[in-house]
Amino acid sequence: ANKESVTAADGWAMTDALNYRGGPVGSLSWNPADLVSGYGFAYNAGNLYHSLEYEAYEVLQSCNFPEAALETERMGVASFQALAMGGGRTIKQTDTDNKITNLGSAWFNSTTYYGWFYRMEARLYQEAALSSLLGSVGKAAYEGPGVGGSSSLASSLPLPLAWSGSTDYSNSYYAPQSEAGLWNAIGLASVFGGPGRVGELIEKALSQANWSDVKQALSEDDRISSDPWAAAGKAYPWEAGCGGSMPGMKSSTECTVMMGQKRIAEVAQFYLDQNITYEGKLTRVLWLQVASAAALGEGDLPATLWLARKASDLEWEAVGNLLPTSTSVYFFPGTAFYGVLATRLAKAVQQRNEPVSMASLDMLQQQAVDALDKCLAPAGRPKLSLCLLARARLGNVPMPASYKSPLVARSNTELYLALLSNYNGGSEDGRVAKEFCSEAYEEANVASKSSSTNVGPTPAAQVSPLSR
């Protein structure tokens, strides 16, 4: 439906209809809140770019990264057009005091456009970064910008948007989350980016882990006595030198992550102060995800797990605050983040086969199941591809007798078939998915042709370990 909506808007913009309103590139003044401003890129913008944003999210689930990137690029061009139409191509200053007279209004009027752009860019980064975290997906994994990559993420650092007033939509509702989402994505990509980077981080964390602390992090909610949110109040290097070689100078990646965490915390508090509870909690989830990733980057496995667990718990808790006015597509869910992380760690623990770490395997698998079941629940993201893939890889896991899944039990075959439906339904009959998610596609294709028992709570006697 979103693709049809975009196509319809584009078709209308290319007709002579706009000539009656000044033409597709007419001379009417820039008025972003108007349905018709006289500019073809802005015609019916609220419908067109809202649909484009959701279309980009949909095609990511089919592993069509090229299409999502093109749609994000289109949104970036439209954002620049909005800024330019408002006078943002040049900076005009007064003769007396050199104050800028037009750039400020241009920046304000393009807020909604840049909000769309930031959110689309964020989801593109997030999908790739979490593919890297899960592993064995294909070249969709984020191996470009970041610690081990070849290009800079600095060009994508989000400039602040207007958090008050209204343009095409309410600035106070959408602009803050747009900044937070992109800062989160950049933070995750900064830690996970680069060929083999995630594998190296996990190997390091497992090698130096204190498994008593790991078990405690998996079993207790008060391993860290203070609220992790308190860390958001620390000093952050907005004004410090970054990336140099002097002793004690923080790396560019560290600075980026810390600056992002500061801004995400400000966004969450902004929402919570206005009693916008659902978005406030989900923004805290974004903060916890990056904090968990940063802990993994430092080799602190207990903190990695504990922070990710908190993100998952808070995501599920926020379901009770969901309102009709809430954002239906936010960013990568906390349940998905922890489920993917725990699945990858469980596989690594199993491969090492060390008695001291194997003692935590059951807990890792059980918590992965719990998080992924919530991700795929009707109140979560029931068609999220990475959750389908991770849950299928776990197979049948023995769960406590008290466990109640929010899902109807599905077999591995059914999970893989659902994943193939995503891949084949939106990316030219799977052609693009076969290229960008080649490993996951082949895995699902082979597994879907075999029979398997239901995935769900099973007695210990029927346990089958990770399928991979």
Short mmCIF file of C-alpha atoms in Angstrom, two decimals:
data_model
loop_
_atom_site.label_atom_id
_atom_site.label_comp_id
_atom_site.label_asym_id
_atom_site.label_seq_id
_atom_site.Cartn_x
_atom_site.Cartn_y
_atom_site.Cartn_z
CA ALA A 1 0.00 0.00 0.00
CA ASN A 2 2.83 2.41 0.78
CA LYS A 3 4.45 1.84 -2.61
CA GLU A 4 1.13 2.47 -4.37
CA SER A 5 0.69 5.65 -2.36
CA VAL A 6 4.13 6.93 -3.40
CA THR A 7 3.49 6.01 -7.05
CA ALA A 8 0.13 7.78 -7.04
CA ALA A 9 1.62 10.95 -5.56
CA ASP A 10 4.47 10.89 -8.09
CA GLY A 11 2.04 10.40 -10.98
CA TRP A 12 -0.05 13.35 -9.86
CA ALA A 13 2.99 15.59 -9.47
CA MET A 14 3.97 14.87 -13.07
CA THR A 15 0.61 15.95 -14.53
CA ASP A 16 -0.45 19.45 -15.54
CA ALA A 17 -2.59 19.72 -12.43
CA LEU A 18 0.04 21.68 -10.50
CA ASN A 19 0.12 24.32 -13.23
CA TYR A 20 -3.04 25.71 -11.71
CA ARG A 21 -1.11 26.24 -8.46
CA GLY A 22 2.02 27.85 -9.85
CA GLY A 23 3.51 24.87 -11.63
CA PRO A 24 5.60 21.91 -10.47
CA VAL A 25 8.47 24.32 -9.89
CA GLY A 26 6.32 27.38 -9.49
CA SER A 27 6.97 30.78 -7.99
CA LEU A 28 4.67 30.55 -4.98
CA SER A 29 6.22 31.20 -1.59
CA TRP A 30 7.54 28.27 0.39
CA ASN A 31 4.85 27.21 2.83
CA PRO A 32 5.59 23.73 4.18
CA ALA A 33 2.27 23.22 5.95
CA ASP A 34 0.24 23.78 2.76
CA LEU A 35 -0.95 20.80 0.75
CA VAL A 36 0.06 22.68 -2.40
CA SER A 37 3.03 25.03 -2.24
CA GLY A 38 3.68 25.24 -5.97
CA TYR A 39 6.72 23.00 -5.77
CA GLY A 40 6.50 19.48 -7.16
CA PHE A 41 8.69 17.90 -4.48
CA ALA A 42 6.45 19.34 -1.77
CA TYR A 43 3.06 18.46 -3.19
CA ASN A 44 1.07 16.45 -0.65
CA ALA A 45 4.31 15.95 1.29
CA GLY A 46 2.67 14.65 4.45
CA ASN A 47 1.24 11.69 2.58
CA LEU A 48 4.06 11.15 0.07
CA TYR A 49 7.03 11.07 2.43
CA HIS A 50 5.18 9.34 5.24
CA SER A 51 4.46 6.55 2.74
CA LEU A 52 8.06 6.64 1.50
CA GLU A 53 9.34 6.22 5.07
CA TYR A 54 7.13 3.20 5.70
CA GLU A 55 7.94 1.73 2.29
CA ALA A 56 11.66 1.89 3.11
CA TYR A 57 11.00 0.06 6.36
CA GLU A 58 9.04 -2.63 4.51
CA VAL A 59 11.68 -3.29 1.86
CA LEU A 60 14.35 -3.64 4.55
CA GLN A 61 12.41 -6.65 5.83
CA SER A 62 12.81 -8.19 2.38
CA CYS A 63 16.58 -7.49 2.55
CA ASN A 64 16.26 -5.06 -0.34
CA PHE A 65 18.98 -2.76 0.90
CA PRO A 66 19.54 -1.11 -2.51
CA GLU A 67 15.89 -0.01 -2.73
CA ALA A 68 15.86 1.23 0.88
CA ALA A 69 19.07 3.18 0.22
CA LEU A 70 17.60 4.78 -2.91
CA GLU A 71 14.44 5.76 -1.06
CA THR A 72 16.53 7.22 1.76
CA GLU A 73 18.60 9.11 -0.79
CA ARG A 74 15.42 10.50 -2.32
CA MET A 75 14.34 11.72 1.10
CA GLY A 76 17.72 13.37 1.61
CA VAL A 77 17.38 15.24 -1.69
CA ALA A 78 13.85 16.37 -0.81
CA SER A 79 15.12 17.58 2.57
CA PHE A 80 17.75 19.70 0.86
CA GLN A 81 15.10 21.04 -1.54
CA ALA A 82 12.98 22.04 1.45
CA LEU A 83 15.93 23.83 3.03
CA ALA A 84 16.83 25.52 -0.27
CA MET A 85 13.28 26.71 -0.96
CA GLY A 86 13.25 28.40 2.42
CA GLY A 87 16.34 30.42 1.55
CA GLY A 88 18.87 27.98 2.93
CA ARG A 89 21.05 27.91 -0.18
CA THR A 90 22.80 31.06 0.95
CA ILE A 91 23.23 32.84 4.24
CA LYS A 92 21.93 36.40 4.25
CA GLN A 93 23.08 38.76 6.95
CA THR A 94 21.99 42.20 8.08
CA ASP A 95 24.29 45.09 7.29
CA THR A 96 24.44 46.37 10.85
CA ASP A 97 25.07 43.43 13.13
CA ASN A 98 25.70 40.52 10.71
CA LYS A 99 22.76 38.55 12.07
CA ILE A 100 21.47 35.76 9.83
CA THR A 101 18.06 36.65 8.44
CA ASN A 102 16.92 33.69 6.39
CA LEU A 103 18.74 30.48 7.27
CA GLY A 104 16.98 30.13 10.61
CA SER A 105 13.50 30.07 9.07
CA ALA A 106 14.67 27.74 6.30
CA TRP A 107 16.06 25.33 8.88
CA PHE A 108 12.82 25.48 10.88
CA ASN A 109 10.55 24.98 7.87
CA SER A 110 12.48 21.91 6.71
CA THR A 111 12.27 20.21 10.12
CA THR A 112 9.69 17.61 9.13
CA TYR A 113 11.64 16.73 5.99
CA TYR A 114 14.87 16.17 7.90
CA GLY A 115 12.93 14.17 10.49
CA TRP A 116 11.78 11.77 7.77
CA PHE A 117 15.33 11.61 6.42
CA TYR A 118 16.93 10.92 9.81
CA ARG A 119 14.46 8.12 10.60
CA MET A 120 14.94 6.42 7.23
CA GLU A 121 18.72 6.71 7.49
CA ALA A 122 18.60 5.34 11.04
CA ARG A 123 16.65 2.22 10.11
CA LEU A 124 19.00 1.52 7.21
CA TYR A 125 22.00 1.61 9.57
CA GLN A 126 20.21 -0.33 12.31
CA GLU A 127 19.13 -3.19 10.07
CA ALA A 128 22.67 -3.63 8.79
CA ALA A 129 24.29 -3.27 12.23
CA LEU A 130 21.99 -5.87 13.78
CA SER A 131 22.59 -8.20 10.81
CA SER A 132 26.25 -7.96 11.76
CA LEU A 133 25.41 -8.74 15.37
CA LEU A 134 23.39 -11.84 14.50
CA GLY A 135 25.96 -13.04 11.97
CA SER A 136 25.79 -15.38 8.95
CA VAL A 137 23.22 -13.19 7.20
CA GLY A 138 25.13 -12.07 4.12
CA LYS A 139 26.64 -8.87 2.83
CA ALA A 140 23.79 -6.88 4.34
CA ALA A 141 25.94 -6.95 7.49
CA TYR A 142 27.37 -3.56 8.32
CA GLU A 143 30.96 -3.71 7.18
CA GLY A 144 31.38 -0.20 5.85
CA PRO A 145 31.69 2.88 8.10
CA GLY A 146 32.66 2.32 11.69
CA VAL A 147 35.64 1.14 13.67
CA GLY A 148 36.89 -1.34 11.10
CA GLY A 149 35.32 0.26 8.06
CA SER A 150 36.55 2.32 5.19
CA SER A 151 34.47 5.49 5.34
CA SER A 152 33.48 8.02 7.95
CA LEU A 153 30.25 8.16 9.90
CA ALA A 154 30.91 11.77 10.82
CA SER A 155 29.14 12.96 7.68
CA SER A 156 25.92 11.46 9.05
CA LEU A 157 25.99 13.00 12.53
CA PRO A 158 22.55 14.61 12.89
CA LEU A 159 22.30 18.35 13.31
CA PRO A 160 19.68 19.35 15.89
CA LEU A 161 16.13 19.88 14.67
CA ALA A 162 13.41 22.20 15.95
CA TRP A 163 11.56 20.63 18.87
CA SER A 164 8.74 23.18 19.02
CA GLY A 165 6.13 24.54 16.67
CA SER A 166 4.70 22.76 13.66
CA THR A 167 5.65 22.42 9.99
CA ASP A 168 4.17 19.54 7.97
CA TYR A 169 3.75 17.71 11.29
CA SER A 170 4.25 18.51 14.95
CA ASN A 171 7.94 19.22 15.55
CA SER A 172 7.76 18.39 19.25
CA TYR A 173 6.46 14.89 18.54
CA TYR A 174 8.56 13.68 15.63
CA ALA A 175 11.78 15.73 15.51
CA PRO A 176 13.29 14.57 18.85
CA GLN A 177 12.82 10.86 18.08
CA SER A 178 14.34 11.40 14.63
CA GLU A 179 17.55 12.67 16.18
CA ALA A 180 17.61 9.91 18.80
CA GLY A 181 17.10 7.15 16.24
CA LEU A 182 19.96 8.32 14.05
CA TRP A 183 22.32 8.79 17.00
CA ASN A 184 21.44 5.24 18.11
CA ALA A 185 22.12 3.82 14.65
CA ILE A 186 25.44 5.62 14.37
CA GLY A 187 26.44 4.38 17.83
CA LEU A 188 25.63 0.76 16.96
CA ALA A 189 27.39 1.01 13.60
CA SER A 190 30.43 2.60 15.25
CA VAL A 191 30.82 -0.39 17.55
CA PHE A 192 29.75 -3.21 15.22
CA GLY A 193 31.02 -1.87 11.88
CA GLY A 194 33.87 -3.52 10.02
CA PRO A 195 34.60 -7.00 8.62
CA GLY A 196 34.54 -9.58 11.41
CA ARG A 197 34.27 -6.88 14.05
CA VAL A 198 31.41 -8.45 16.03
CA GLY A 199 33.11 -11.85 16.12
CA GLU A 200 36.27 -10.27 17.49
CA LEU A 201 34.35 -8.39 20.19
CA ILE A 202 32.44 -11.50 21.28
CA GLU A 203 35.58 -13.62 21.38
CA LYS A 204 37.33 -11.02 23.50
CA ALA A 205 34.36 -10.67 25.88
CA LEU A 206 34.00 -14.43 26.30
CA SER A 207 37.73 -14.90 26.87
CA GLN A 208 37.96 -12.40 29.70
CA ALA A 209 34.51 -12.89 31.22
CA ASN A 210 34.00 -13.53 34.91
CA TRP A 211 31.30 -16.17 34.54
CA SER A 212 30.04 -15.71 38.07
CA ASP A 213 29.25 -12.10 37.16
CA VAL A 214 27.72 -13.22 33.85
CA LYS A 215 25.38 -15.62 35.61
CA GLN A 216 24.43 -12.90 38.05
CA ALA A 217 23.73 -10.47 35.21
CA LEU A 218 21.43 -13.04 33.65
CA SER A 219 19.59 -13.90 36.83
CA GLU A 220 19.34 -10.72 38.92
CA ASP A 221 17.88 -7.33 38.20
CA ASP A 222 20.05 -5.47 40.68
CA ARG A 223 23.54 -6.52 39.56
CA ILE A 224 24.25 -2.85 38.96
CA SER A 225 23.07 -1.14 42.10
CA SER A 226 22.46 2.26 40.53
CA ASP A 227 20.07 3.11 37.71
CA PRO A 228 22.03 2.88 34.44
CA TRP A 229 20.18 5.98 33.34
CA ALA A 230 22.27 7.96 35.82
CA ALA A 231 25.18 7.56 33.44
CA ALA A 232 23.36 9.83 31.03
CA GLY A 233 24.17 12.74 33.32
CA LYS A 234 27.92 12.36 33.02
CA ALA A 235 30.07 14.92 31.22
CA TYR A 236 30.31 14.29 27.49
CA PRO A 237 33.01 15.59 25.15
CA TRP A 238 31.02 18.11 23.12
CA GLU A 239 33.96 20.50 23.37
CA ALA A 240 36.87 18.10 23.79
CA GLY A 241 39.44 17.23 21.21
CA CYS A 242 38.63 13.85 19.68
CA GLY A 243 40.49 11.37 17.54
CA GLY A 244 44.01 12.54 18.22
CA SER A 245 47.04 10.56 19.30
CA MET A 246 47.72 12.30 22.61
CA PRO A 247 47.55 10.09 25.74
CA GLY A 248 44.11 10.20 27.29
CA MET A 249 42.45 11.71 24.23
CA LYS A 250 39.29 9.84 23.34
CA SER A 251 38.91 8.23 19.92
CA SER A 252 36.47 9.64 17.41
CA THR A 253 34.30 6.58 17.92
CA GLU A 254 34.20 7.07 21.69
CA CYS A 255 33.30 10.72 21.27
CA THR A 256 30.59 9.88 18.75
CA VAL A 257 29.00 7.29 21.01
CA MET A 258 29.15 9.54 24.07
CA MET A 259 27.73 12.57 22.25
CA GLY A 260 24.96 10.40 20.86
CA GLN A 261 24.09 8.99 24.27
CA LYS A 262 23.86 12.49 25.68
CA ARG A 263 21.42 13.56 22.96
CA ILE A 264 19.34 10.38 23.24
CA ALA A 265 19.02 10.98 26.99
CA GLU A 266 17.86 14.55 26.35
CA VAL A 267 15.23 13.30 23.91
CA ALA A 268 13.91 10.70 26.35
CA GLN A 269 13.65 13.24 29.13
CA PHE A 270 11.91 15.68 26.78
CA TYR A 271 9.21 13.12 26.05
CA LEU A 272 8.82 11.97 29.65
CA ASP A 273 8.50 15.58 30.86
CA GLN A 274 5.52 15.94 28.50
CA ASN A 275 4.00 12.61 29.57
CA ILE A 276 4.58 11.15 26.10
CA THR A 277 5.33 7.89 27.84
CA TYR A 278 5.52 5.36 24.98
CA GLU A 279 8.05 7.35 22.97
CA GLY A 280 9.90 8.28 26.16
CA LYS A 281 10.39 4.65 27.16
CA LEU A 282 11.36 3.54 23.66
CA THR A 283 13.93 6.33 23.51
CA ARG A 284 15.46 5.03 26.72
CA VAL A 285 15.57 1.65 24.97
CA LEU A 286 17.70 3.27 22.25
CA TRP A 287 20.09 4.54 24.92
CA LEU A 288 20.34 1.12 26.58
CA GLN A 289 21.07 -0.56 23.24
CA VAL A 290 24.05 1.68 22.56
CA ALA A 291 25.22 1.35 26.17
CA SER A 292 25.12 -2.44 25.79
CA ALA A 293 27.01 -2.30 22.49
CA ALA A 294 29.62 0.00 24.02
CA ALA A 295 30.03 -2.41 26.94
CA LEU A 296 30.66 -5.22 24.46
CA GLY A 297 33.23 -3.01 22.79
CA GLU A 298 34.99 -2.74 26.15
CA GLY A 299 34.84 -6.50 26.68
CA ASP A 300 32.44 -6.22 29.64
CA LEU A 301 30.10 -9.15 29.04
CA PRO A 302 28.05 -8.85 32.26
CA ALA A 303 27.24 -5.19 31.56
CA THR A 304 26.51 -6.01 27.91
CA LEU A 305 23.90 -8.56 28.93
CA TRP A 306 22.40 -6.61 31.79
CA LEU A 307 21.88 -3.44 29.75
CA ALA A 308 20.41 -5.38 26.82
CA ARG A 309 18.03 -7.18 29.18
CA LYS A 310 16.87 -3.83 30.51
CA ALA A 311 16.26 -2.65 26.94
CA SER A 312 14.13 -5.72 26.24
CA ASP A 313 12.16 -5.39 29.46
CA LEU A 314 11.49 -1.70 28.90
CA GLU A 315 10.38 -2.30 25.30
CA TRP A 316 7.80 -4.83 26.43
CA GLU A 317 6.72 -2.66 29.34
CA ALA A 318 6.05 0.22 26.94
CA VAL A 319 3.38 -1.84 25.13
CA GLY A 320 1.02 -0.90 27.95
CA ASN A 321 1.56 2.79 27.12
CA LEU A 322 0.83 2.41 23.40
CA LEU A 323 -1.83 4.85 22.22
CA PRO A 324 -3.50 5.37 18.82
CA THR A 325 -1.38 8.51 18.50
CA SER A 326 1.87 6.68 19.24
CA THR A 327 4.49 6.08 16.58
CA SER A 328 3.63 2.70 15.09
CA VAL A 329 7.08 2.17 13.54
CA TYR A 330 9.73 3.39 15.95
CA PHE A 331 13.21 1.89 15.65
CA PHE A 332 14.83 -1.50 16.25
CA PRO A 333 12.96 -2.95 19.27
CA GLY A 334 14.73 -3.70 22.53
CA THR A 335 13.27 -7.21 22.46
CA ALA A 336 14.85 -7.79 19.05
CA PHE A 337 18.18 -6.34 20.15
CA TYR A 338 18.48 -8.61 23.17
CA GLY A 339 17.11 -11.63 21.32
CA VAL A 340 19.66 -11.24 18.52
CA LEU A 341 22.51 -10.56 20.95
CA ALA A 342 21.68 -13.53 23.20
CA THR A 343 21.28 -15.84 20.20
CA ARG A 344 24.71 -14.90 18.85
CA LEU A 345 26.33 -15.24 22.27
CA ALA A 346 24.67 -18.60 22.90
CA LYS A 347 26.05 -19.90 19.62
CA ALA A 348 29.54 -18.65 20.51
CA VAL A 349 29.36 -20.21 23.98
CA GLN A 350 28.26 -23.51 22.49
CA GLN A 351 31.11 -23.48 19.99
CA ARG A 352 33.69 -22.85 22.73
CA ASN A 353 32.24 -25.73 24.76
CA GLU A 354 33.97 -24.71 27.99
CA PRO A 355 32.34 -26.01 31.19
CA VAL A 356 32.57 -22.65 32.95
CA SER A 357 30.66 -20.87 30.18
CA MET A 358 28.32 -23.73 29.24
CA ALA A 359 26.70 -23.35 32.67
CA SER A 360 25.14 -20.10 31.40
CA LEU A 361 24.01 -21.51 28.04
CA ASP A 362 20.51 -22.53 29.13
CA MET A 363 19.83 -19.09 30.61
CA LEU A 364 21.09 -17.35 27.46
CA GLN A 365 18.91 -19.49 25.23
CA GLN A 366 15.83 -19.13 27.42
CA GLN A 367 16.16 -15.37 27.59
CA ALA A 368 16.73 -15.21 23.83
CA VAL A 369 13.50 -17.18 23.31
CA ASP A 370 11.58 -14.90 25.69
CA ALA A 371 12.83 -11.72 23.96
CA LEU A 372 12.26 -13.01 20.43
CA ASP A 373 8.80 -14.35 21.24
CA LYS A 374 7.89 -10.87 22.47
CA CYS A 375 9.42 -9.33 19.37
CA LEU A 376 7.25 -11.56 17.15
CA ALA A 377 4.10 -11.19 19.28
CA PRO A 378 1.10 -9.29 17.87
CA ALA A 379 1.98 -6.41 20.20
CA GLY A 380 5.57 -6.42 18.90
CA ARG A 381 6.85 -6.69 15.31
CA PRO A 382 5.39 -10.03 14.17
CA LYS A 383 7.09 -9.97 10.75
CA LEU A 384 10.51 -8.58 11.69
CA SER A 385 12.94 -10.61 9.60
CA LEU A 386 15.87 -10.71 12.03
CA CYS A 387 13.59 -11.89 14.84
CA LEU A 388 12.21 -14.66 12.60
CA LEU A 389 15.73 -15.75 11.66
CA ALA A 390 17.13 -15.66 15.19
CA ARG A 391 14.12 -17.49 16.64
CA ALA A 392 14.34 -20.19 13.98
CA ARG A 393 18.05 -20.68 14.70
CA LEU A 394 17.37 -21.26 18.37
CA GLY A 395 15.11 -24.22 17.67
CA ASN A 396 13.40 -25.93 20.59
CA VAL A 397 14.65 -24.62 23.91
CA PRO A 398 13.60 -26.01 27.33
CA MET A 399 11.69 -23.31 29.13
CA PRO A 400 10.58 -23.07 32.76
CA ALA A 401 7.18 -24.60 33.46
CA SER A 402 5.89 -21.14 34.35
CA TYR A 403 6.82 -19.65 30.96
CA LYS A 404 3.88 -18.43 28.89
CA SER A 405 4.76 -17.46 25.35
CA PRO A 406 2.84 -14.55 23.80
CA LEU A 407 2.91 -16.55 20.55
CA VAL A 408 1.19 -19.62 19.21
CA ALA A 409 3.89 -22.26 18.84
CA ARG A 410 5.39 -22.43 15.34
CA SER A 411 7.77 -24.97 13.89
CA ASN A 412 11.20 -24.04 12.59
CA THR A 413 9.86 -24.73 9.11
CA GLU A 414 7.05 -22.22 9.62
CA LEU A 415 9.45 -19.59 10.91
CA TYR A 416 11.78 -20.04 7.96
CA LEU A 417 8.81 -19.98 5.56
CA ALA A 418 7.69 -16.67 7.08
CA LEU A 419 11.21 -15.32 6.54
CA LEU A 420 11.23 -16.52 2.93
CA SER A 421 7.85 -14.86 2.45
CA ASN A 422 9.43 -11.57 3.53
CA TYR A 423 12.42 -12.11 1.24
CA ASN A 424 10.44 -13.27 -1.80
CA GLY A 425 7.48 -10.96 -1.45
CA GLY A 426 9.25 -7.64 -1.61
CA SER A 427 12.55 -8.00 -3.42
CA GLU A 428 11.85 -9.10 -6.98
CA ASP A 429 10.95 -12.67 -6.07
CA GLY A 430 13.92 -12.98 -3.77
CA ARG A 431 16.60 -11.99 -6.27
CA VAL A 432 17.88 -9.10 -4.16
CA ALA A 433 17.60 -11.07 -0.91
CA LYS A 434 19.61 -13.89 -2.46
CA GLU A 435 22.39 -11.38 -3.02
CA PHE A 436 22.30 -9.25 0.13
CA CYS A 437 21.10 -11.88 2.63
CA SER A 438 22.58 -14.86 0.79
CA GLU A 439 23.49 -16.92 3.86
CA ALA A 440 20.17 -16.37 5.60
CA TYR A 441 18.23 -17.00 2.39
CA GLU A 442 19.98 -20.31 1.69
CA GLU A 443 19.59 -21.38 5.32
CA ALA A 444 15.85 -20.64 5.24
CA ASN A 445 15.40 -22.22 1.83
CA VAL A 446 17.01 -25.50 2.90
CA ALA A 447 15.35 -25.60 6.34
CA SER A 448 11.88 -24.80 4.98
CA LYS A 449 11.96 -28.00 2.93
CA SER A 450 12.47 -30.17 5.98
CA SER A 451 10.01 -31.04 8.71
CA SER A 452 10.55 -29.95 12.28
CA THR A 453 8.70 -29.92 15.57
CA ASN A 454 7.06 -26.86 17.00
CA VAL A 455 9.25 -24.14 18.41
CA GLY A 456 8.13 -23.32 21.91
CA PRO A 457 8.41 -24.44 25.53
CA THR A 458 9.50 -28.08 25.52
CA PRO A 459 10.39 -30.59 28.24
CA ALA A 460 14.09 -30.95 28.94
CA ALA A 461 14.09 -34.46 27.49
CA GLN A 462 13.14 -33.08 24.07
CA VAL A 463 15.80 -30.40 23.94
CA SER A 464 17.59 -29.69 20.70
CA PRO A 465 20.39 -27.11 20.97
CA LEU A 466 21.03 -24.23 18.65
CA SER A 467 20.45 -25.35 15.12
CA ARG A 468 23.58 -23.59 13.96
#
